[in-house]
Short mmCIF file of C-alpha atoms in Angstrom, two decimals:
data_model
loop_
_atom_site.label_atom_id
_atom_site.label_comp_id
_atom_site.label_asym_id
_atom_site.label_seq_id
_atom_site.Cartn_x
_atom_site.Cartn_y
_atom_site.Cartn_z
CA MET Z 527 -12.09 0.82 9.21
CA LYS Z 528 -11.65 1.45 5.61
CA ARG Z 529 -11.02 -0.98 3.60
CA PHE Z 530 -9.09 -0.92 0.46
CA ILE Z 531 -11.15 0.71 -2.49
CA ALA Z 532 -10.54 -2.74 -4.21
CA GLY Z 533 -12.32 -4.52 -2.43
CA PHE Z 534 -15.20 -3.32 -3.76
CA SER Z 535 -16.19 -5.93 -5.73
CA VAL Z 536 -17.19 -8.26 -2.68
CA LEU Z 537 -18.72 -5.93 -1.29
CA PHE Z 538 -20.67 -5.31 -4.31
CA LEU Z 539 -21.50 -8.37 -4.54
CA TRP Z 540 -22.62 -9.08 -0.39
CA ALA Z 541 -24.89 -5.81 -1.28
CA GLY Z 542 -27.05 -7.44 -3.55
CA ALA Z 543 -27.29 -11.20 -1.50
CA THR Z 544 -30.34 -12.21 -0.67
CA TRP Z 545 -30.35 -14.89 2.07
CA ALA Z 546 -32.60 -15.02 4.58
CA THR Z 547 -31.50 -12.98 7.72
CA GLY Z 548 -34.77 -13.58 9.65
CA SER Z 549 -33.57 -14.96 13.55
CA GLU Z 550 -36.37 -18.16 12.45
CA ASP Z 551 -34.12 -18.59 9.89
CA LYS Z 552 -30.68 -18.17 10.86
CA LEU Z 553 -30.92 -20.39 13.73
CA ALA Z 554 -31.88 -23.11 11.76
CA LEU Z 555 -28.59 -21.98 9.61
CA LEU Z 556 -26.26 -21.75 13.11
CA GLU Z 557 -27.80 -25.12 13.92
CA ALA Z 558 -27.12 -27.14 10.59
CA ALA Z 559 -23.82 -25.24 10.25
CA VAL Z 560 -22.54 -26.30 13.84
CA GLU Z 561 -23.40 -29.59 12.23
CA GLY Z 562 -20.67 -29.36 10.07
CA ASP Z 563 -23.07 -28.94 6.77
CA THR Z 564 -20.44 -26.91 4.47
CA THR Z 565 -23.70 -25.10 2.42
CA ALA Z 566 -24.92 -23.85 5.88
CA GLN Z 567 -21.86 -22.88 6.89
CA TYR Z 568 -21.38 -20.95 3.28
CA THR Z 569 -25.23 -19.55 3.67
CA LEU Z 570 -24.73 -18.20 7.34
CA ALA Z 571 -21.02 -16.90 6.50
CA GLU Z 572 -22.25 -14.55 4.03
CA THR Z 573 -25.68 -13.37 6.18
CA TYR Z 574 -23.02 -12.10 8.37
CA ALA Z 575 -20.82 -10.54 5.81
CA GLU Z 576 -23.97 -8.49 4.50
CA GLU Z 577 -24.98 -7.42 7.79
CA ALA Z 578 -21.37 -6.41 8.71
CA GLY Z 579 -21.82 -4.18 5.91
CA ILE Z 580 -25.62 -3.00 5.56
CA HIS Z 581 -24.97 0.48 6.78
CA ASP Z 582 -21.72 1.23 5.01
CA LEU Z 583 -19.97 -0.84 2.41
CA PHE Z 584 -16.54 0.26 3.11
CA ASP Z 585 -16.50 0.82 7.22
CA GLN Z 586 -18.14 -2.35 7.88
CA ASP Z 587 -18.91 -3.95 11.69
CA ILE Z 588 -16.10 -5.97 12.85
CA GLU Z 589 -17.54 -8.22 15.02
CA LEU Z 590 -20.25 -9.28 12.26
CA LEU Z 591 -17.29 -9.76 9.79
CA LYS Z 592 -15.38 -11.95 12.17
CA LYS Z 593 -18.51 -13.69 12.66
CA ALA Z 594 -18.23 -14.50 8.85
CA VAL Z 595 -15.18 -15.12 8.96
CA HIS Z 596 -15.33 -18.33 11.34
CA TRP Z 597 -18.19 -19.74 9.15
CA TYR Z 598 -15.70 -19.43 5.78
CA GLU Z 599 -13.05 -20.64 7.37
CA LYS Z 600 -15.05 -23.79 8.49
CA ALA Z 601 -16.37 -24.58 5.32
CA ALA Z 602 -12.94 -23.41 3.26
CA GLU Z 603 -11.39 -26.36 5.47
CA LYS Z 604 -12.75 -28.63 3.54
CA GLY Z 605 -12.64 -27.09 0.44
CA HIS Z 606 -15.27 -25.62 -0.35
CA THR Z 607 -14.30 -23.22 -2.99
CA PRO Z 608 -16.30 -20.22 -2.67
CA SER Z 609 -15.74 -19.93 0.71
CA GLN Z 610 -11.91 -19.81 0.06
CA LYS Z 611 -12.86 -16.91 -2.81
CA ALA Z 612 -14.80 -14.73 -0.11
CA LEU Z 613 -11.86 -15.37 2.34
CA ALA Z 614 -8.65 -14.32 0.19
CA SER Z 615 -10.84 -11.82 -0.71
CA ILE Z 616 -11.50 -10.17 3.06
CA TYR Z 617 -7.63 -11.39 4.19
CA LEU Z 618 -5.71 -9.19 0.99
CA PHE Z 619 -7.77 -5.61 1.71
CA PRO Z 620 -8.55 -6.40 5.93
CA LEU Z 621 -10.37 -3.80 8.15
CA ASP Z 622 -7.84 -1.96 10.26
CA ASP Z 623 -8.97 -3.25 13.05
CA ALA Z 624 -9.23 -6.85 12.43
CA PRO Z 625 -7.18 -9.83 14.03
CA PRO Z 626 -3.52 -9.25 12.55
CA GLU Z 627 -3.42 -12.93 11.64
CA TRP Z 628 -6.22 -12.43 8.86
CA SER Z 629 -3.50 -10.45 6.68
CA THR Z 630 -0.92 -13.85 6.91
CA LYS Z 631 -3.93 -16.09 6.09
CA TRP Z 632 -3.72 -14.30 2.25
CA LEU Z 633 -0.62 -15.77 0.50
CA PRO Z 634 -1.02 -19.96 1.27
CA LEU Z 635 -5.14 -19.08 0.49
CA ALA Z 636 -4.00 -17.45 -2.91
CA LYS Z 637 -1.82 -20.22 -3.72
CA LYS Z 638 -4.69 -23.11 -3.27
CA LEU Z 639 -7.25 -20.59 -5.33
CA VAL Z 640 -4.44 -20.89 -8.09
CA ASP Z 641 -3.81 -24.35 -8.49
CA LYS Z 642 -7.89 -24.52 -8.24
CA GLY Z 643 -7.86 -22.28 -11.50
CA ASP Z 644 -9.24 -18.89 -9.76
CA ARG Z 645 -7.85 -16.71 -12.30
CA LYS Z 646 -8.66 -13.66 -10.09
CA ALA Z 647 -6.94 -15.02 -6.93
CA GLN Z 648 -3.96 -15.60 -10.21
CA TYR Z 649 -3.90 -11.98 -10.44
CA ASP Z 650 -3.59 -11.06 -7.25
CA LEU Z 651 -1.14 -12.81 -6.23
CA ALA Z 652 0.80 -11.72 -9.81
CA ARG Z 653 0.44 -8.12 -8.51
CA TYR Z 654 1.90 -9.94 -4.83
CA TYR Z 655 5.41 -11.08 -6.48
CA SER Z 656 5.82 -7.78 -8.53
CA PHE Z 657 6.83 -6.16 -5.23
CA PRO Z 658 10.47 -6.96 -3.97
CA HIS Z 659 8.86 -6.83 -0.44
CA ASN Z 660 6.84 -9.17 -0.79
CA CYS Z 661 9.90 -11.64 -1.59
CA ASP Z 662 10.59 -14.41 0.62
CA THR Z 663 13.46 -15.49 -2.08
CA ARG Z 664 15.41 -12.95 -4.30
CA PHE Z 665 13.57 -10.85 -6.23
CA ARG Z 666 14.34 -12.27 -9.66
CA GLN Z 667 12.77 -15.23 -8.44
CA CYS Z 668 9.83 -13.22 -7.56
CA LEU Z 669 9.75 -11.04 -10.85
CA ASN Z 670 9.75 -14.36 -12.59
CA ARG Z 671 6.82 -15.64 -11.16
CA ALA Z 672 4.75 -12.41 -11.81
CA ILE Z 673 5.61 -12.23 -15.05
CA GLY Z 674 4.06 -16.41 -15.17
CA LEU Z 675 1.01 -15.46 -13.82
CA TYR Z 676 0.20 -12.34 -15.63
CA GLY Z 677 1.56 -14.53 -19.22
CA GLY Z 678 -1.17 -17.42 -17.94
CA LEU Z 679 -3.78 -15.46 -17.77
CA LEU Z 680 -3.44 -13.80 -20.93
CA LYS Z 681 -2.67 -17.65 -22.44
CA ASP Z 682 -5.95 -18.54 -21.26
CA LEU Z 683 -7.98 -15.72 -23.27
CA PRO Z 684 -9.94 -16.79 -26.03
CA PRO Z 685 -8.23 -15.32 -29.20
CA GLY Z 686 -8.98 -11.95 -30.28
CA GLN Z 687 -10.34 -11.14 -26.50
CA ALA Z 688 -9.51 -7.93 -25.09
CA THR Z 689 -11.20 -8.01 -21.77
CA VAL Z 690 -9.13 -10.32 -19.57
CA PHE Z 691 -11.73 -9.14 -16.48
CA ARG Z 692 -15.03 -7.56 -16.46
CA ALA Z 693 -15.68 -4.44 -14.29
CA PHE Z 694 -16.60 -5.08 -10.91
CA GLU Z 695 -14.89 -8.84 -11.06
CA ILE Z 696 -11.91 -6.94 -9.41
CA SER Z 697 -12.01 -3.18 -9.44
CA PRO Z 698 -14.42 -0.92 -10.43
CA ARG Z 699 -12.97 -0.81 -13.69
CA LYS Z 700 -11.89 -3.69 -16.54
CA ILE Z 701 -8.64 -4.94 -17.31
CA THR Z 702 -7.41 -5.65 -20.68
CA ARG Z 703 -5.19 -7.50 -22.25
CA GLN Z 704 -3.02 -4.29 -22.51
CA GLU Z 705 -2.92 -3.40 -19.22
CA ILE Z 706 -1.20 -6.90 -18.79
CA GLU Z 707 0.98 -6.57 -21.63
CA THR Z 708 1.98 -3.60 -20.63
CA GLU Z 709 2.54 -5.18 -17.07
CA ILE Z 710 4.91 -7.60 -18.08
CA ALA Z 711 6.57 -5.75 -20.12
CA ARG Z 712 7.52 -3.54 -17.33
CA LEU Z 713 8.71 -6.06 -14.94
CA LYS Z 714 11.00 -7.89 -17.41
CA ALA Z 715 12.70 -4.35 -17.84
CA MET Z 716 13.02 -4.50 -13.70
CA ASP Z 717 16.20 -4.39 -12.52
CA PRO Z 718 16.27 -6.85 -10.03
CA GLU Z 719 19.04 -5.79 -7.67
CA ALA Z 720 18.20 -2.28 -8.00
CA GLN Z 721 14.88 -2.78 -7.01
CA GLU Z 722 15.78 -5.31 -3.90
CA LYS Z 723 18.25 -2.47 -2.35
CA GLN Z 724 15.48 0.25 -2.62
CA SER Z 725 13.53 -1.73 -0.89
CA ALA Z 726 15.63 -2.45 1.37
CA MET Z 727 16.07 1.24 2.14
CA ASP Z 728 12.37 2.18 2.65
CA SER Z 729 12.27 -0.15 5.08
CA LEU Z 730 15.45 1.43 7.03
CA LEU Z 731 13.58 4.92 6.39
CA TYR Z 732 10.28 3.49 8.15
CA SER Z 733 11.70 1.93 10.73
CA THR Z 734 13.66 5.07 11.75
CA ARG Z 735 10.79 7.14 11.71
CA LYS Z 736 8.61 4.67 13.53
CA SER Z 737 11.93 4.75 16.47
CA GLY Z 738 11.30 8.50 16.83
CA SER Z 739 14.73 9.61 17.08
CA LEU Z 740 14.54 12.53 14.74
CA GLN Z 741 18.49 12.86 15.04
CA ALA Z 742 18.92 8.69 14.00
CA LEU Z 743 16.40 9.88 10.73
CA VAL Z 744 19.40 12.95 10.66
CA GLY Z 745 22.44 10.53 10.65
CA LEU Z 746 20.14 8.47 8.05
CA GLY Z 747 19.98 10.87 5.61
CA ASP Z 748 23.67 11.60 6.41
CA ARG Z 749 24.58 8.27 5.31
CA TRP Z 750 22.44 8.26 2.04
CA ALA Z 751 24.54 11.98 1.43
CA ALA Z 752 27.88 11.00 1.95
CA PRO Z 753 28.98 10.86 -2.23
CA ASP Z 754 31.49 7.97 -0.82
CA SER Z 755 28.75 5.67 0.53
CA ALA Z 756 28.13 2.18 -0.88
CA GLY Z 757 24.44 2.71 -0.30
CA ALA Z 758 24.62 6.80 -1.28
CA SER Z 759 20.79 7.82 -1.98
CA ILE Z 760 19.99 11.82 -3.01
CA SER Z 761 16.62 10.90 -2.94
CA MET Z 762 16.42 9.07 0.21
CA ALA Z 763 18.91 12.25 1.44
CA LYS Z 764 15.91 13.98 1.09
CA LYS Z 765 12.92 12.15 2.84
CA ALA Z 766 14.97 10.96 5.99
CA TYR Z 767 16.31 14.57 6.23
CA GLU Z 768 12.36 16.40 4.79
CA TYR Z 769 10.57 13.99 7.96
CA ALA Z 770 13.05 15.51 10.91
CA ALA Z 771 12.72 19.12 9.28
CA GLU Z 772 9.05 19.09 9.46
CA LYS Z 773 9.39 17.82 13.11
CA ASN Z 774 11.02 21.04 13.54
CA HIS Z 775 14.61 19.77 13.63
CA PRO Z 776 17.17 22.60 13.15
CA GLU Z 777 19.99 20.12 12.12
CA ALA Z 778 17.34 18.22 9.87
CA GLN Z 779 16.37 21.74 8.68
CA MET Z 780 20.10 23.07 7.96
CA LYS Z 781 20.81 20.07 6.09
CA TYR Z 782 17.75 19.51 4.11
CA ALA Z 783 18.31 23.11 2.78
CA GLY Z 784 21.46 22.14 1.57
CA ILE Z 785 20.94 19.16 -0.11
CA LEU Z 786 18.34 21.53 -1.85
CA TYR Z 787 20.42 23.92 -2.86
CA GLN Z 788 23.19 21.57 -3.85
CA HIS Z 789 21.27 19.60 -6.45
CA ALA Z 790 18.89 22.77 -7.46
CA LYS Z 791 17.51 22.19 -10.65
CA GLY Z 792 15.27 25.10 -11.25
CA ILE Z 793 13.48 28.04 -8.68
CA GLY Z 794 11.47 25.83 -7.21
CA ASP Z 795 13.98 23.76 -5.40
CA TYR Z 796 15.75 27.14 -4.81
CA GLN Z 797 12.73 28.38 -3.10
CA ASN Z 798 12.00 25.28 -0.99
CA ALA Z 799 15.80 25.86 -0.16
CA TYR Z 800 14.72 29.10 0.77
CA LEU Z 801 11.75 27.69 3.43
CA TRP Z 802 13.95 25.81 5.18
CA ALA Z 803 17.18 27.40 6.04
CA MET Z 804 14.74 30.18 7.03
CA ALA Z 805 13.51 27.82 9.27
CA ALA Z 806 16.87 26.61 10.18
CA THR Z 807 17.74 30.60 10.55
CA MET Z 808 14.82 30.94 13.02
CA ASN Z 809 15.39 27.86 15.18
CA GLY Z 810 19.15 29.87 15.89
CA TYR Z 811 21.63 26.95 13.75
CA PRO Z 812 24.85 28.16 13.38
CA SER Z 813 25.62 28.41 9.54
CA ALA Z 814 21.85 28.72 8.76
CA PRO Z 815 22.46 32.11 8.10
CA GLU Z 816 25.38 31.73 5.84
CA LEU Z 817 23.45 28.71 3.87
CA LEU Z 818 20.92 31.46 3.23
CA ALA Z 819 22.40 34.27 2.00
CA LYS Z 820 23.76 32.07 -0.87
CA ILE Z 821 20.19 30.35 -1.28
CA THR Z 822 18.73 34.35 -1.81
CA GLN Z 823 21.19 35.18 -4.38
CA LYS Z 824 20.03 32.37 -6.47
CA LEU Z 825 16.13 34.03 -5.84
CA PRO Z 826 14.57 37.21 -7.77
CA GLU Z 827 15.32 40.41 -5.94
CA GLU Z 828 11.90 41.30 -6.25
CA ASP Z 829 10.15 37.67 -4.67
CA LEU Z 830 11.74 37.90 -1.47
CA PRO Z 831 9.13 39.96 0.89
CA ALA Z 832 6.89 38.03 0.05
CA MET Z 833 9.01 34.88 0.38
CA GLU Z 834 10.13 35.72 3.84
CA ALA Z 835 6.97 36.51 4.86
CA GLU Z 836 5.65 33.15 3.36
CA ALA Z 837 8.24 31.00 4.92
CA LYS Z 838 7.71 32.40 8.34
CA ARG Z 839 4.00 31.75 7.76
CA ALA Z 840 4.70 27.94 6.74
CA ILE Z 841 7.70 28.06 9.73
CA ASN Z 842 5.25 28.74 12.49
CA THR Z 843 2.90 25.36 11.86
CA LEU Z 844 5.94 22.92 12.02
CA GLY Z 845 5.83 19.80 14.15
CA GLU Z 846 2.10 20.52 14.34
#
């Protein structure tokens, strides 16, 4: 139930809150909140939020946090800005056992806050648009949005001011003008088509892994390893083979060893290839001994006994 560390700032503020928590005070707040008093709704939400993290800021009580969100939302519906800001922080990095709809509510709320001039939401939205998997349109358009949002933060700074956000406004450390300028330069230099292609491959690898089919992973690796394939990618083929190999799939072990051997750039790659060729050999894959012999020739002879012993020890842990 851990929340990402970047959510520290809002939790830090909650820890310092001094809202009344006595039963009579809370009952009065509740009555006013039910009557529609926005200030009471917000104060009650803050009370629940503080109680949710009173024992551990990074392992909060989800049921208390749900109560906090309920009252934040009541106030936010009426345009109450502090409630909207509190919700944005909760929605952006929801607890693992939080209702799934929380994460889907962040984007429209962040856009509203940006329209209100909220700089934190502007920064978070810029970061959001800088990743291709967050785009609902062409990545170039998302990049332009991110660049524009980052640029707006710098435009609003007083001349010569180096700090854009002080420590704990967004993260435990401060965020500087130079960092944002560097990020803008990085985004401008990106190739949108390459990023979209990489994002699609990452998503396909993730979904294939989640399916639980090791043979499907091997097939995906074969597709990416084929030099004449339109979607050829040696790095992605390695990832597909490696995952199935670690689950003790002999064919994946053989193919992972082969691709490491073929594209080796140093002794470390040959040592890794040796490990997986040894695993495939021990699992009885027919052509593995031949590959293992080829890889062995690339390694120092005096190192082989220790490497063989270490490889066999490591192989015994596969699939655990």
